[in-house]
mmCIF file of C-alpha atoms in Angstrom:
data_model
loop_
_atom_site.group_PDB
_atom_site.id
_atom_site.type_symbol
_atom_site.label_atom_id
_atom_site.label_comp_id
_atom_site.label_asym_id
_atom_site.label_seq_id
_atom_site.Cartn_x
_atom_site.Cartn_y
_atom_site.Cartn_z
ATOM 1 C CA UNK A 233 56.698 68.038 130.635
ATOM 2 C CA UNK A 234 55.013 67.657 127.270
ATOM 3 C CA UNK A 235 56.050 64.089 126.156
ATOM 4 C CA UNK A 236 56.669 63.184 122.928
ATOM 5 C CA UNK A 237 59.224 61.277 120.370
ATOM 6 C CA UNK A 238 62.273 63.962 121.429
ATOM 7 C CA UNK A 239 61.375 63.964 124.803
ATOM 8 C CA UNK A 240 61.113 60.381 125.559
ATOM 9 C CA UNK A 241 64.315 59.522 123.560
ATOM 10 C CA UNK A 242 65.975 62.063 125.759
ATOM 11 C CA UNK A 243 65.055 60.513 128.909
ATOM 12 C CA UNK A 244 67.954 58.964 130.771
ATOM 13 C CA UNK A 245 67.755 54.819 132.212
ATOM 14 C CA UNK A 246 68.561 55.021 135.800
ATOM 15 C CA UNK A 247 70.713 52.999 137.756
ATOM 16 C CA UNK A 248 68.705 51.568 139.881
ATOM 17 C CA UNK A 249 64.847 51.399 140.078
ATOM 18 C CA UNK A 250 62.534 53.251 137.756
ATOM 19 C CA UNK A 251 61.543 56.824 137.495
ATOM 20 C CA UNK A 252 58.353 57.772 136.411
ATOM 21 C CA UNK A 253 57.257 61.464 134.057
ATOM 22 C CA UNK A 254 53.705 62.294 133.704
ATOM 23 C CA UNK A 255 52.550 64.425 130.731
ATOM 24 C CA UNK A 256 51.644 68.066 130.938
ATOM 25 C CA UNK A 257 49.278 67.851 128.043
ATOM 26 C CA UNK A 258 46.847 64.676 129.346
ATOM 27 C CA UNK A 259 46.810 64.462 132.491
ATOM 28 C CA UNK A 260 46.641 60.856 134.053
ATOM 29 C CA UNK A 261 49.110 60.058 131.184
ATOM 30 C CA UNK A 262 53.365 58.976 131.281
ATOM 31 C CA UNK A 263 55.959 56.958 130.566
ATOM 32 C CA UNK A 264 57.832 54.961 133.525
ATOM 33 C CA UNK A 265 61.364 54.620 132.594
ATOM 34 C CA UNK A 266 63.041 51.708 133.518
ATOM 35 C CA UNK A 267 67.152 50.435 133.560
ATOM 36 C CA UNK A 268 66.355 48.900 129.776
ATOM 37 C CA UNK A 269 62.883 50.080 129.011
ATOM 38 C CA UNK A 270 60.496 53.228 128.866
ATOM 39 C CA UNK A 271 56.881 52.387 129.337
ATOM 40 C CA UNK A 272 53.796 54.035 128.724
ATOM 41 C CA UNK A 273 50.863 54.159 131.687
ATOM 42 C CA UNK A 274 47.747 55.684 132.072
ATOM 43 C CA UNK A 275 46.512 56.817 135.643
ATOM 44 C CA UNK A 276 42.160 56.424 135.449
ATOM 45 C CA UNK A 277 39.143 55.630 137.413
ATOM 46 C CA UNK A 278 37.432 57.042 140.346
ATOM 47 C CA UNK A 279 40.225 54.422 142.403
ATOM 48 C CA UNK A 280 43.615 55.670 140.280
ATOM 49 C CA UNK A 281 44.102 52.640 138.704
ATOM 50 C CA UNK A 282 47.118 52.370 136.984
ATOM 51 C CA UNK A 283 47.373 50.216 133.531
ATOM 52 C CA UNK A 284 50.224 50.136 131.604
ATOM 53 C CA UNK A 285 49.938 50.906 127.479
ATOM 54 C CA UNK A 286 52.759 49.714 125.709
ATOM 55 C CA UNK A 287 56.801 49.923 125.266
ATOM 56 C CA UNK A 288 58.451 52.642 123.398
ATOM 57 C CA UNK A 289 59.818 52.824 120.475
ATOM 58 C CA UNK A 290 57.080 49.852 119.887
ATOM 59 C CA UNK A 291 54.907 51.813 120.424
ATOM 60 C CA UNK A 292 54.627 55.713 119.075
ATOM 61 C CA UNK A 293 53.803 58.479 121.716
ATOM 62 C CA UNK A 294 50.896 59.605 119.322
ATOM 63 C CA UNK A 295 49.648 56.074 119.425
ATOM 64 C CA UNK A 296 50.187 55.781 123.239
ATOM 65 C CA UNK A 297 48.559 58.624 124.223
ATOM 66 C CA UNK A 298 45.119 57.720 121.589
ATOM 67 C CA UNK A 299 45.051 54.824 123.815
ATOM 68 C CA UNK A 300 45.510 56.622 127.318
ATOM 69 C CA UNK A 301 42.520 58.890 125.794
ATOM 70 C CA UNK A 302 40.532 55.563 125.317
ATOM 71 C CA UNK A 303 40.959 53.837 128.354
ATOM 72 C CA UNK A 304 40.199 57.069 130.545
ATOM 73 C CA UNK A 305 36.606 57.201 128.408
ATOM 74 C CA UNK A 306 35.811 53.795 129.446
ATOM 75 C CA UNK A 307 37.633 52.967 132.724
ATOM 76 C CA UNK A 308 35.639 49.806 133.016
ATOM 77 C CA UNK A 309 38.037 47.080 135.168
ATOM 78 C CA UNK A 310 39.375 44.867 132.732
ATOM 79 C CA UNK A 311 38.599 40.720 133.404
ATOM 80 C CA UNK A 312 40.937 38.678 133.948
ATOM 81 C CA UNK A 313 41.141 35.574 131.880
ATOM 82 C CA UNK A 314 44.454 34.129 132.825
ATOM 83 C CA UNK A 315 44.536 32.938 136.709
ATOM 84 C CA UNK A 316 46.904 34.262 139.431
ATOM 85 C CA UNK A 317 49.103 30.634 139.155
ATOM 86 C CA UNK A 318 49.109 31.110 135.631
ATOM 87 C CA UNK A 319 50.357 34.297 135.379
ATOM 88 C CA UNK A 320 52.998 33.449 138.522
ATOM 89 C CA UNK A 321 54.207 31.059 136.262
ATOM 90 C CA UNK A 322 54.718 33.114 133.378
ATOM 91 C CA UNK A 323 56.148 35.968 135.094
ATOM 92 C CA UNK A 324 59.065 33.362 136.753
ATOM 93 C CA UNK A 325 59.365 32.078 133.021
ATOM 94 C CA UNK A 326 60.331 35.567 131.244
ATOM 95 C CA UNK A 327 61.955 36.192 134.678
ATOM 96 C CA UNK A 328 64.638 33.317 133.502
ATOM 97 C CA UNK A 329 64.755 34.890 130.311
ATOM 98 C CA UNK A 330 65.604 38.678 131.126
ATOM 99 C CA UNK A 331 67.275 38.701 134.781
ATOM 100 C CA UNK A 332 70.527 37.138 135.914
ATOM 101 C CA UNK A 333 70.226 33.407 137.018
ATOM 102 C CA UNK A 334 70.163 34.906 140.882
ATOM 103 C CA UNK A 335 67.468 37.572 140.682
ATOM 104 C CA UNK A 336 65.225 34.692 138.441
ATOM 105 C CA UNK A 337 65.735 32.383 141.556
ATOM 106 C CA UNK A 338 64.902 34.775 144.363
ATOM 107 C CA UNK A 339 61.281 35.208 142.277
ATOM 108 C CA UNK A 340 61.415 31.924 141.703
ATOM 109 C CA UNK A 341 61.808 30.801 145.587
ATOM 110 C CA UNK A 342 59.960 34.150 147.417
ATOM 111 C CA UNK A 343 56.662 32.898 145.325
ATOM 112 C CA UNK A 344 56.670 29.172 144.403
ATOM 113 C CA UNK A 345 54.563 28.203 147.946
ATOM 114 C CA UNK A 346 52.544 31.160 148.383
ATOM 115 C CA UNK A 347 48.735 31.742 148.262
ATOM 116 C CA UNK A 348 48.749 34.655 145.872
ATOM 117 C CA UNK A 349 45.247 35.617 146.871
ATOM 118 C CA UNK A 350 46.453 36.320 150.687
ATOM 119 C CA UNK A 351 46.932 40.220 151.051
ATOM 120 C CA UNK A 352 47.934 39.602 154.695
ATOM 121 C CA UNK A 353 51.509 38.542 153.667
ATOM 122 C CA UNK A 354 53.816 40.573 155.661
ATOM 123 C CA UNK A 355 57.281 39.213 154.909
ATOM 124 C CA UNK A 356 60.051 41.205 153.714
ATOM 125 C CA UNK A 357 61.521 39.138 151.040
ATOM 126 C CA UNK A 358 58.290 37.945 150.100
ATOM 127 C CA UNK A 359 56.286 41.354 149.226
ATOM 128 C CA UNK A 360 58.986 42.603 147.508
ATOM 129 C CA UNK A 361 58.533 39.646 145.054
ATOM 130 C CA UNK A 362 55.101 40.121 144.920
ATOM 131 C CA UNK A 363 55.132 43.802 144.230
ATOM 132 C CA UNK A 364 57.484 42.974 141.374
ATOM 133 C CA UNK A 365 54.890 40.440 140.317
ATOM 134 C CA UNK A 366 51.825 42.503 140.381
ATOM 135 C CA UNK A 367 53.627 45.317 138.513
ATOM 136 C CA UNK A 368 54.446 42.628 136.019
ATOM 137 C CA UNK A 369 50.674 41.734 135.316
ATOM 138 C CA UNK A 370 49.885 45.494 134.906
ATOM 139 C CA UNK A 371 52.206 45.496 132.697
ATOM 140 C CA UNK A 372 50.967 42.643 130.795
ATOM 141 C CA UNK A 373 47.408 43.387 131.624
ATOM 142 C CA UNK A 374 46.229 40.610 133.561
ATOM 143 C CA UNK A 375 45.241 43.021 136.224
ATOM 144 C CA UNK A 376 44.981 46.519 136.556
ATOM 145 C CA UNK A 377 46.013 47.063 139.967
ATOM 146 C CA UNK A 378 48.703 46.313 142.563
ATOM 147 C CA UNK A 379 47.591 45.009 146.230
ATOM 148 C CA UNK A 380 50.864 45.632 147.650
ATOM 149 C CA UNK A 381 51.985 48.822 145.979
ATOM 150 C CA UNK A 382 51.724 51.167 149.142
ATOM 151 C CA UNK A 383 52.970 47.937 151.056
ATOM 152 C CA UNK A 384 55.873 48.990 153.436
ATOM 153 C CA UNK A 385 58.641 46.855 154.064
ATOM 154 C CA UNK A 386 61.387 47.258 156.763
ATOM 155 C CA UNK A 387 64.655 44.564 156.471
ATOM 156 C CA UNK A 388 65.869 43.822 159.839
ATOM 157 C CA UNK A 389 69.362 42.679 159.610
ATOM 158 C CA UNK A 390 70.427 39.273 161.434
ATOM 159 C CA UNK A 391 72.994 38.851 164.173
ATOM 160 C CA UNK A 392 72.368 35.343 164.382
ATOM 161 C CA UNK A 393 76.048 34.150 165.302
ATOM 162 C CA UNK A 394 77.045 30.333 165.275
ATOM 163 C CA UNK A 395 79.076 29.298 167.637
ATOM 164 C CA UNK A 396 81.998 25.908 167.424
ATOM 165 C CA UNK A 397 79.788 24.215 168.694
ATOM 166 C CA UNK A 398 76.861 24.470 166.360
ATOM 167 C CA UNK A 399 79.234 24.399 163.599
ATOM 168 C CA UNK A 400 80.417 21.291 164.467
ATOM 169 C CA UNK A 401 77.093 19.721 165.594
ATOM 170 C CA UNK A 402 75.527 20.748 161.909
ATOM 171 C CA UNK A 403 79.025 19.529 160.448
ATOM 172 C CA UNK A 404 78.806 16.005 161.749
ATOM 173 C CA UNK A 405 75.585 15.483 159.869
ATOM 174 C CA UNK A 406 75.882 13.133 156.696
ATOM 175 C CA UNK A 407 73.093 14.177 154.620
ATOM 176 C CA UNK A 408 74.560 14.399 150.888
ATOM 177 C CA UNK A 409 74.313 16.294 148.770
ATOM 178 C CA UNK A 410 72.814 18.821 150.823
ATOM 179 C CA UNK A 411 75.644 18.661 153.848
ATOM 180 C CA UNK A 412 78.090 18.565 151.229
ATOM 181 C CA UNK A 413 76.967 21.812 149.959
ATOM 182 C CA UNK A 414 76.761 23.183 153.827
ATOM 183 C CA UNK A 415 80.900 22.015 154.692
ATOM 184 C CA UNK A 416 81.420 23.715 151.580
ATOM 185 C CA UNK A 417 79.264 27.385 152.486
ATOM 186 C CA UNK A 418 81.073 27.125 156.052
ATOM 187 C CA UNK A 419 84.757 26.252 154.778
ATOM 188 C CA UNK A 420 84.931 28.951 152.170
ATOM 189 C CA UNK A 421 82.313 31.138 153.102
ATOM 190 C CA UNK A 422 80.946 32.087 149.876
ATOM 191 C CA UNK A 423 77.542 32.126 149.011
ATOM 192 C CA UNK A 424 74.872 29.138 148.164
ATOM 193 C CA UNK A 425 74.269 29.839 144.721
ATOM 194 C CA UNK A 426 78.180 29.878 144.337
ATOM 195 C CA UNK A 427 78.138 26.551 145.702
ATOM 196 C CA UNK A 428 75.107 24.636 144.154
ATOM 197 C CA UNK A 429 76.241 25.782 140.798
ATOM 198 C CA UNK A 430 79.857 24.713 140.975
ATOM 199 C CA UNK A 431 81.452 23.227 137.618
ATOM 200 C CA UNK A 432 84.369 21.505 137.680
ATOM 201 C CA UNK A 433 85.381 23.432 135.171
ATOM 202 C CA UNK A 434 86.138 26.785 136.840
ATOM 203 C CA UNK A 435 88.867 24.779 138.921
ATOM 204 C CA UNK A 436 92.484 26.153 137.154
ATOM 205 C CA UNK A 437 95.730 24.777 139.018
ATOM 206 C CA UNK A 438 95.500 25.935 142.322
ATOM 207 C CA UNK A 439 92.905 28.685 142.006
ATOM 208 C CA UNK A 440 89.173 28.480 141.722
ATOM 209 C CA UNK A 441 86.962 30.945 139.746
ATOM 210 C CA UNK A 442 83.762 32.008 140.300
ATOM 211 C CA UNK A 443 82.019 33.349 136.902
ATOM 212 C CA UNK A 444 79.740 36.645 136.948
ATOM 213 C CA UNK A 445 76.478 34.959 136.175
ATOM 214 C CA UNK A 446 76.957 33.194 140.222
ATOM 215 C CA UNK A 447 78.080 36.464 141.872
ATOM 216 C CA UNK A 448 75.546 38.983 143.450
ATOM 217 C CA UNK A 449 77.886 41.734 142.089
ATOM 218 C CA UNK A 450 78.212 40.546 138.773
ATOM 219 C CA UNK A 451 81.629 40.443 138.305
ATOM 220 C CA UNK A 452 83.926 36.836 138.632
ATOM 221 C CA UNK A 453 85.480 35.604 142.066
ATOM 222 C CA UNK A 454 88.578 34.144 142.457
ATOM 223 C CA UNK A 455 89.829 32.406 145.549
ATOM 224 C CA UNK A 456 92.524 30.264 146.191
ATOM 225 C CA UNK A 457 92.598 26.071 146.581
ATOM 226 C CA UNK A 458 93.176 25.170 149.956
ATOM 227 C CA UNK A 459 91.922 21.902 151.559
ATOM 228 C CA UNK A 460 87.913 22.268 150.705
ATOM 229 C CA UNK A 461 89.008 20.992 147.107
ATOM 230 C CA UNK A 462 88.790 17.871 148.868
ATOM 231 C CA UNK A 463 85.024 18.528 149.439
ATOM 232 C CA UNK A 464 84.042 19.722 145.724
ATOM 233 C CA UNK A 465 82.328 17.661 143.725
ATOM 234 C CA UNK A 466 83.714 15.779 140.140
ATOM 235 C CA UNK A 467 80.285 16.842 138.939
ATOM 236 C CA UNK A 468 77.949 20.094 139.301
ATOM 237 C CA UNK A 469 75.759 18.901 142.412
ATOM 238 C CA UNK A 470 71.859 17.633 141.391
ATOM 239 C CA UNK A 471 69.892 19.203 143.934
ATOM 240 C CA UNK A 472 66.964 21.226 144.739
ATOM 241 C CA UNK A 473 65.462 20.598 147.923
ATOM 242 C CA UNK A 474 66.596 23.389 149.954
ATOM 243 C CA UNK A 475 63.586 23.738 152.563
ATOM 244 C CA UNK A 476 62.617 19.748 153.157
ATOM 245 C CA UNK A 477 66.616 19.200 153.549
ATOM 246 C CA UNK A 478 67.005 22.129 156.200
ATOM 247 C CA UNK A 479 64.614 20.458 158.047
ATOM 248 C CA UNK A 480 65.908 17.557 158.453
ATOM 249 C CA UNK A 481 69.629 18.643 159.113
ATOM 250 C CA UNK A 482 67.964 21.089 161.954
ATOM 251 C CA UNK A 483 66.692 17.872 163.643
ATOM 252 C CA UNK A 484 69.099 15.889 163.534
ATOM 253 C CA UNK A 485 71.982 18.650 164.554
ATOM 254 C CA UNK A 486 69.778 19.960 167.548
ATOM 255 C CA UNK A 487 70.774 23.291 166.199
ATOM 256 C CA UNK A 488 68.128 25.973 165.862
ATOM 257 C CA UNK A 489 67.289 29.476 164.425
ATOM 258 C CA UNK A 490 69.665 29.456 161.597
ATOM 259 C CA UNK A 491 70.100 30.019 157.664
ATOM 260 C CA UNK A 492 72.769 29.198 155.119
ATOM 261 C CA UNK A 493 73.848 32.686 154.924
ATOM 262 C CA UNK A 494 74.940 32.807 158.623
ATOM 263 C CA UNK A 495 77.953 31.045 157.893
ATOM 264 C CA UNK A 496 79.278 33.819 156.042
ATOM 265 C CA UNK A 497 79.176 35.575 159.393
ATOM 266 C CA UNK A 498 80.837 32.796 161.139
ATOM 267 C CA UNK A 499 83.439 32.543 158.418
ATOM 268 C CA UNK A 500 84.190 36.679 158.608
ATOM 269 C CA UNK A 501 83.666 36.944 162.845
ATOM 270 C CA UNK A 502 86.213 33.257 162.737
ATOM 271 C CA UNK A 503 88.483 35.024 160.787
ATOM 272 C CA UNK A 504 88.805 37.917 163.037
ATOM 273 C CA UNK A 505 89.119 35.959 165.645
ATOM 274 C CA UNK A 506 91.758 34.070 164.298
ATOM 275 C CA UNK A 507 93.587 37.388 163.552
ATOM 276 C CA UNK A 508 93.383 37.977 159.670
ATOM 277 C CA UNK A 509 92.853 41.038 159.006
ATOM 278 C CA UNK A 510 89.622 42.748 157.485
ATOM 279 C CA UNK A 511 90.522 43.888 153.701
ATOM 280 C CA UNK A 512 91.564 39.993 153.349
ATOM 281 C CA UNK A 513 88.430 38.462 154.598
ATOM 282 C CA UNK A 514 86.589 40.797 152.427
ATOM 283 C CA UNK A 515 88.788 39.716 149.310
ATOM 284 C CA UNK A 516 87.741 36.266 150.315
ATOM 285 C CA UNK A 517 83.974 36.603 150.614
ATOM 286 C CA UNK A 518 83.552 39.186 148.028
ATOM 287 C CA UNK A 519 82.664 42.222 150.359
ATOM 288 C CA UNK A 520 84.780 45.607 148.586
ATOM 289 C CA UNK A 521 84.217 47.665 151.556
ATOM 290 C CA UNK A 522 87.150 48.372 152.316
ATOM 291 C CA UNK A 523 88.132 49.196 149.185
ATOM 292 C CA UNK A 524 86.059 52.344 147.376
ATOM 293 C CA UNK A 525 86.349 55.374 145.627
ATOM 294 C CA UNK A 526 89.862 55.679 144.434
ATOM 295 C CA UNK A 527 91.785 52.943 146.302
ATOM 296 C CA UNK A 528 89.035 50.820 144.264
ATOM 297 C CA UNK A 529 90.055 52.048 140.749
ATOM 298 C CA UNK A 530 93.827 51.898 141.837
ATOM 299 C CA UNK A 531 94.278 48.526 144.043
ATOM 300 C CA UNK A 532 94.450 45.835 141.547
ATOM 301 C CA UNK A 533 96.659 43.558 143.646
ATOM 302 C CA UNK A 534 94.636 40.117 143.603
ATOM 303 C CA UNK A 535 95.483 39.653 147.588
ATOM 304 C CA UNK A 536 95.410 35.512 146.933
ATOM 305 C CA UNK A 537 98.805 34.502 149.076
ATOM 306 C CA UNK A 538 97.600 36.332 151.710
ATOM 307 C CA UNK A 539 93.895 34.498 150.988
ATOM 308 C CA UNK A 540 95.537 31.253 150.818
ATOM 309 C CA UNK A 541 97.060 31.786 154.155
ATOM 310 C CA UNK A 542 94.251 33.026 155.798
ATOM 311 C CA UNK A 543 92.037 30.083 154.535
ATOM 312 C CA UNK A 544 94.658 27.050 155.749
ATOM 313 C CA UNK A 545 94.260 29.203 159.000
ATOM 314 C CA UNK A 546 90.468 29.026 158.889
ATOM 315 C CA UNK A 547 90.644 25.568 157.907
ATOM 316 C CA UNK A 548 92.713 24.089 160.831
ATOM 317 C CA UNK A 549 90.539 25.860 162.880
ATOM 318 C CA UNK A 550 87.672 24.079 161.705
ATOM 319 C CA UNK A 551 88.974 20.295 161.167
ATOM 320 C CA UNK A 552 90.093 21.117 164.412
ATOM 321 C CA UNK A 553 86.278 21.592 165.830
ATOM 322 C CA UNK A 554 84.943 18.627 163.692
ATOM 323 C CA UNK A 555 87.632 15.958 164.677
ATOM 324 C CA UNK A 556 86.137 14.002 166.868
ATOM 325 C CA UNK A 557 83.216 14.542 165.570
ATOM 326 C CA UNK A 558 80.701 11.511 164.259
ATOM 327 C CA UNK A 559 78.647 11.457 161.484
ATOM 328 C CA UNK A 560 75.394 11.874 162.713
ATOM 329 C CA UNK A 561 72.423 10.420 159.478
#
């Protein structure tokens, strides 16, 4: 395609990811468009290197593509003057500003304790941050290439199941706030960020609501008030030592091999077990599968008497488990 003003206003935003049009007219030159933004890039150099120009509308197409013409005359690497920690620290800062609290955090926590200058890194979680991160200083022009943008990545989901009795061995550890936060995660199953950013606030009469900006889908939670009120907190918790505190609670539960997020499949397998059925566990834990496509736009019924049962069901199971159970410092 032959890009210019027309053309790139025409472009659609995706969904999801970004999609990227190259020019007919100079080759090596494009736009990448994003959800929000459309970019301009320039493709040069013996090794492909890929900088990026400018935003649009900032930025004309007649000016971007002067520029594209520049660069490819003189595709001398560019220095870098800002460091790799500075520029990690910057990209987490305008990550705060432009991303939902969530997405900000995963940055934040897949690169805080990394050596940026290992290539080796072979972690999931972890390259996917720092592919975001190097396409960030292309963008910004601290560097004009990306390490770990050919980097393949394969999730492997976890099975990891607790059983009672790791439940209640991690449950009889008094390590606050930090085991207050866990008999929260494994009475109502929701997520951590849910939890370490409770308010008081979002507690109305019997009912507690999550807001959007907590949720991985974006959209407010509510649940009922059972008997984990008794475990909130009369203030949002102060805490923010996730790995050091995991440590310790491992050691002194015995119990092995585990994350946060496996209670969520405790709570869902428990509840199965227990005999409440699937489209009210997902209600519970946010999950919609069960509910798509038509039955999603139609279904409005909120599902929280038979949530409220379900969770004093869960619940007796679990002070059940934990009764004669010490706390363990």
């Amino acid at each position: 395609m032959r890009i210019n003003e027309l053309t790139i206003k025409q472009l659609p935003h995706p969904e999801t990811g970004q999609k990227k049009y190259r020019d007919d007219g100079l080759p090596g030159f494009g736009v990448v468009v994003g959800k929000r933004t459309k970019t301009f890039f320039v493709m040069f150099g013996k090794d492909r290197r890929v900088q990026s120009i400018g935003k649009w509308p900032d930025m004309t197409v007649k000016e971007a593509r002067l520029e594209a013409s520049a660069i490819m005359s003189d595709p001398a690497p560019k220095k870098r003057h800002t460091s790799l920690d500075e520029a990690r620290d910057a990209f987490l800062a305008d990550c705060r500003r432009r991303l939902r609290a969530t997405t900000a955090e995963r940055y934040y926590y897949g690169l805080k304790d990394i050596d940026l200058t290992d290539t080796s890194i072979s972690e999931p979680t972890t390259v996917k941050c720092l592919k975001a991160f190097y396409n960030w200083c292309i963008e910004h022009e601290i560097l004009d290439r990306n390490p770990f943008a050919h980097r393949k990545v394969k999730f492997v989901a976890r099975d990891r199941l607790l059983t009672d009795d790791e439940i209640a061995a991690i449950w009889a550890v008094d390590q606050r706030p930090f085991s207050d936060i866990v008999k929260l995660l494994i009475l109502t199953g929701q997520r951590r960020n849910q939890i370490w950013k409770f308010d008081p606030a979002w507690v109305d009469g019997d009912e507690l609501t999550f807001p959007a900006s907590v949720m991985k889908s974006a959209r407010s939670h509510t649940i009922p008030l059972t008997g984990y009120r008794d475990y909130l907190p009369e203030r949002p918790f102060s805490f923010n030592s996730w790995s050091k505190s995991k440590r310790r609670l491992d050691k002194a539960s015995g119990v092995a091999d585990w994350v946060l997020h496996d209670f969520r499949r405790y709570f869902s397998s428990t509840m199965a077990r227990l005999g409440v059925p699937l489209h009210v566990t997902e209600q519970l834990i946010d999950h919609r599968s069960q509910l798509s496509g038509v039955a999603a736009i139609y279904n409005r019924y909120d599902y929280l008497k038979e949530m409220k049962e379900a969770l004093e069901t869960y619940e007796a199971h679990i002070f059940a488990l934990v009764a004669d159970t010490g706390p363990t410092a």
